[in-house]
Amino acid sequence: MRFMLVVKATGHSEAGLEPGSGWCRAMAAYRDALAGAGALVAEARLLPSASGVRIAYPVPGGAPVVTAGPFARETEPMAGYLLIDARSQEEAMAWAMRMPDPSGHGEGVIEVRELAEGEQGSSLRDWKAMAMEAELLDQMEMLKRNKNFC
C-alpha cells in the first residue's frame, strides 16, 4: 500500500525560512532510513504558497475561480510530502512518527493518507488521482529547478 505523509505548512515554511543544518542532517538520515528499507517512493519540499495558484470550482458546472497565493494558514497549505510504501496504516504511522519535526521550528504537522488504488479508487483515480500526480510532478520539477533547499 502507498501512503502520503503530507507535511502541513507553518508560518516559518510560508515565510521561506530554512530550518537549521541540524534539521537538514536529521531529515537526510530519516530519508536514508526510508530508502534503505525500500519504503521511500518520492519526496519533496514545496515552495511557500505565495508562489502557488489555487483553482476552485465553487459551483457545479460553473467556471473555475483562480486565486494566486499566498493562502491563509486556515486552508492548511502543504509544505511538502513523502510518498512511501508500507504494509499497513500502522507501519506508515510508525514511519511518520520517526520523522523529525517537519517544520524544523516547532508546530510541525504530518497527515498520513493512504492512496486510493485498485478497486478502491477506480472511478476516483481516473481524474482526481491523475490530477494530483500531475501536480506533484510539476512541483517536483519546480523544486529541481530551484536548488536552494535542503
mmCIF file of C-alpha atoms in Angstrom, residues 24-114:
data_model
loop_
_atom_site.group_PDB
_atom_site.id
_atom_site.type_symbol
_atom_site.label_atom_id
_atom_site.label_comp_id
_atom_site.label_asym_id
_atom_site.label_seq_id
_atom_site.Cartn_x
_atom_site.Cartn_y
_atom_site.Cartn_z
ATOM 1 C CA CYS A 24 18.737 19.039 7.402
ATOM 2 C CA ARG A 25 21.011 16.265 8.741
ATOM 3 C CA ALA A 26 18.135 14.697 10.709
ATOM 4 C CA MET A 27 15.849 14.732 7.643
ATOM 5 C CA ALA A 28 18.624 13.291 5.472
ATOM 6 C CA ALA A 29 19.069 10.446 7.979
ATOM 7 C CA TYR A 30 15.294 9.890 8.019
ATOM 8 C CA ARG A 31 15.127 9.780 4.198
ATOM 9 C CA ASP A 32 18.118 7.411 4.147
ATOM 10 C CA ALA A 33 16.323 5.099 6.611
ATOM 11 C CA LEU A 34 13.180 5.114 4.452
ATOM 12 C CA ALA A 35 15.204 4.473 1.288
ATOM 13 C CA GLY A 36 17.261 1.760 2.985
ATOM 14 C CA ALA A 37 14.066 -0.037 3.979
ATOM 15 C CA GLY A 38 12.767 0.244 0.411
ATOM 16 C CA ALA A 39 9.832 2.340 1.620
ATOM 17 C CA LEU A 40 10.618 5.725 0.030
ATOM 18 C CA VAL A 41 8.843 6.258 -3.296
ATOM 19 C CA ALA A 42 9.179 10.066 -3.645
ATOM 20 C CA GLU A 43 9.548 13.175 -1.531
ATOM 21 C CA ALA A 44 9.783 16.908 -1.955
ATOM 22 C CA ARG A 45 9.504 20.171 -0.115
ATOM 23 C CA LEU A 46 7.217 22.760 -1.669
ATOM 24 C CA LEU A 47 7.862 26.450 -2.101
ATOM 25 C CA PRO A 48 5.702 28.772 0.037
ATOM 26 C CA SER A 49 2.082 29.101 -1.079
ATOM 27 C CA ALA A 50 2.840 32.661 -2.273
ATOM 28 C CA SER A 51 4.326 31.003 -5.375
ATOM 29 C CA GLY A 52 1.228 28.888 -5.966
ATOM 30 C CA VAL A 53 -2.163 29.217 -7.590
ATOM 31 C CA ARG A 54 -5.406 27.664 -6.411
ATOM 32 C CA ILE A 55 -8.118 26.707 -8.903
ATOM 33 C CA ALA A 56 -11.544 26.225 -7.308
ATOM 34 C CA TYR A 57 -14.858 25.076 -8.739
ATOM 35 C CA PRO A 58 -17.395 26.670 -6.360
ATOM 36 C CA VAL A 59 -20.486 25.916 -8.473
ATOM 37 C CA PRO A 60 -21.140 22.564 -10.171
ATOM 38 C CA GLY A 61 -20.651 23.069 -13.899
ATOM 39 C CA GLY A 62 -19.530 26.653 -13.290
ATOM 40 C CA ALA A 63 -16.362 28.377 -14.339
ATOM 41 C CA PRO A 64 -13.263 27.830 -12.246
ATOM 42 C CA VAL A 65 -12.052 30.605 -9.959
ATOM 43 C CA VAL A 66 -8.296 31.184 -9.923
ATOM 44 C CA THR A 67 -6.685 32.632 -6.801
ATOM 45 C CA ALA A 68 -2.996 33.471 -6.538
ATOM 46 C CA GLY A 69 -1.163 32.632 -3.316
ATOM 47 C CA PRO A 70 -0.293 33.148 -0.576
ATOM 48 C CA PHE A 71 -3.029 31.093 1.002
ATOM 49 C CA ALA A 72 -4.324 31.519 4.550
ATOM 50 C CA ARG A 73 -2.936 29.038 7.049
ATOM 51 C CA GLU A 74 -6.544 28.124 7.898
ATOM 52 C CA THR A 75 -6.732 26.420 4.478
ATOM 53 C CA GLU A 76 -3.828 24.199 5.565
ATOM 54 C CA PRO A 77 -1.479 24.524 2.606
ATOM 55 C CA MET A 78 1.133 21.808 2.146
ATOM 56 C CA ALA A 79 4.820 22.417 2.758
ATOM 57 C CA GLY A 80 5.942 19.056 1.393
ATOM 58 C CA TYR A 81 5.249 15.362 1.169
ATOM 59 C CA LEU A 82 6.761 11.915 1.235
ATOM 60 C CA LEU A 83 5.232 9.065 -0.712
ATOM 61 C CA ILE A 84 6.022 5.747 0.952
ATOM 62 C CA ASP A 85 5.273 2.059 0.570
ATOM 63 C CA ALA A 86 4.066 0.384 3.754
ATOM 64 C CA ARG A 87 2.302 -2.869 4.590
ATOM 65 C CA SER A 88 -0.317 -1.155 6.746
ATOM 66 C CA GLN A 89 -1.500 2.177 8.094
ATOM 67 C CA GLU A 90 0.220 1.301 11.368
ATOM 68 C CA GLU A 91 3.561 0.911 9.575
ATOM 69 C CA ALA A 92 3.008 4.198 7.715
ATOM 70 C CA MET A 93 2.239 5.897 11.028
ATOM 71 C CA ALA A 94 5.381 4.412 12.560
ATOM 72 C CA TRP A 95 7.438 5.955 9.733
ATOM 73 C CA ALA A 96 5.644 9.288 10.221
ATOM 74 C CA MET A 97 6.400 9.187 13.957
ATOM 75 C CA ARG A 98 10.118 8.783 13.174
ATOM 76 C CA MET A 99 10.194 11.975 11.066
ATOM 77 C CA PRO A 100 11.903 14.903 12.767
ATOM 78 C CA ASP A 101 9.643 17.912 13.379
ATOM 79 C CA PRO A 102 8.836 18.604 9.725
ATOM 80 C CA SER A 103 8.971 22.387 10.090
ATOM 81 C CA GLY A 104 12.264 22.383 11.955
ATOM 82 C CA HIS A 105 10.883 25.219 14.098
ATOM 83 C CA GLY A 106 8.101 23.526 16.072
ATOM 84 C CA GLU A 107 4.407 23.479 15.147
ATOM 85 C CA GLY A 108 5.009 20.744 12.550
ATOM 86 C CA VAL A 109 2.022 18.641 11.454
ATOM 87 C CA ILE A 110 2.077 15.437 9.395
ATOM 88 C CA GLU A 111 -1.063 13.962 7.889
ATOM 89 C CA VAL A 112 -0.921 10.267 6.906
ATOM 90 C CA ARG A 113 -3.160 9.424 3.941
ATOM 91 C CA GLU A 114 -3.470 6.164 2.039
#
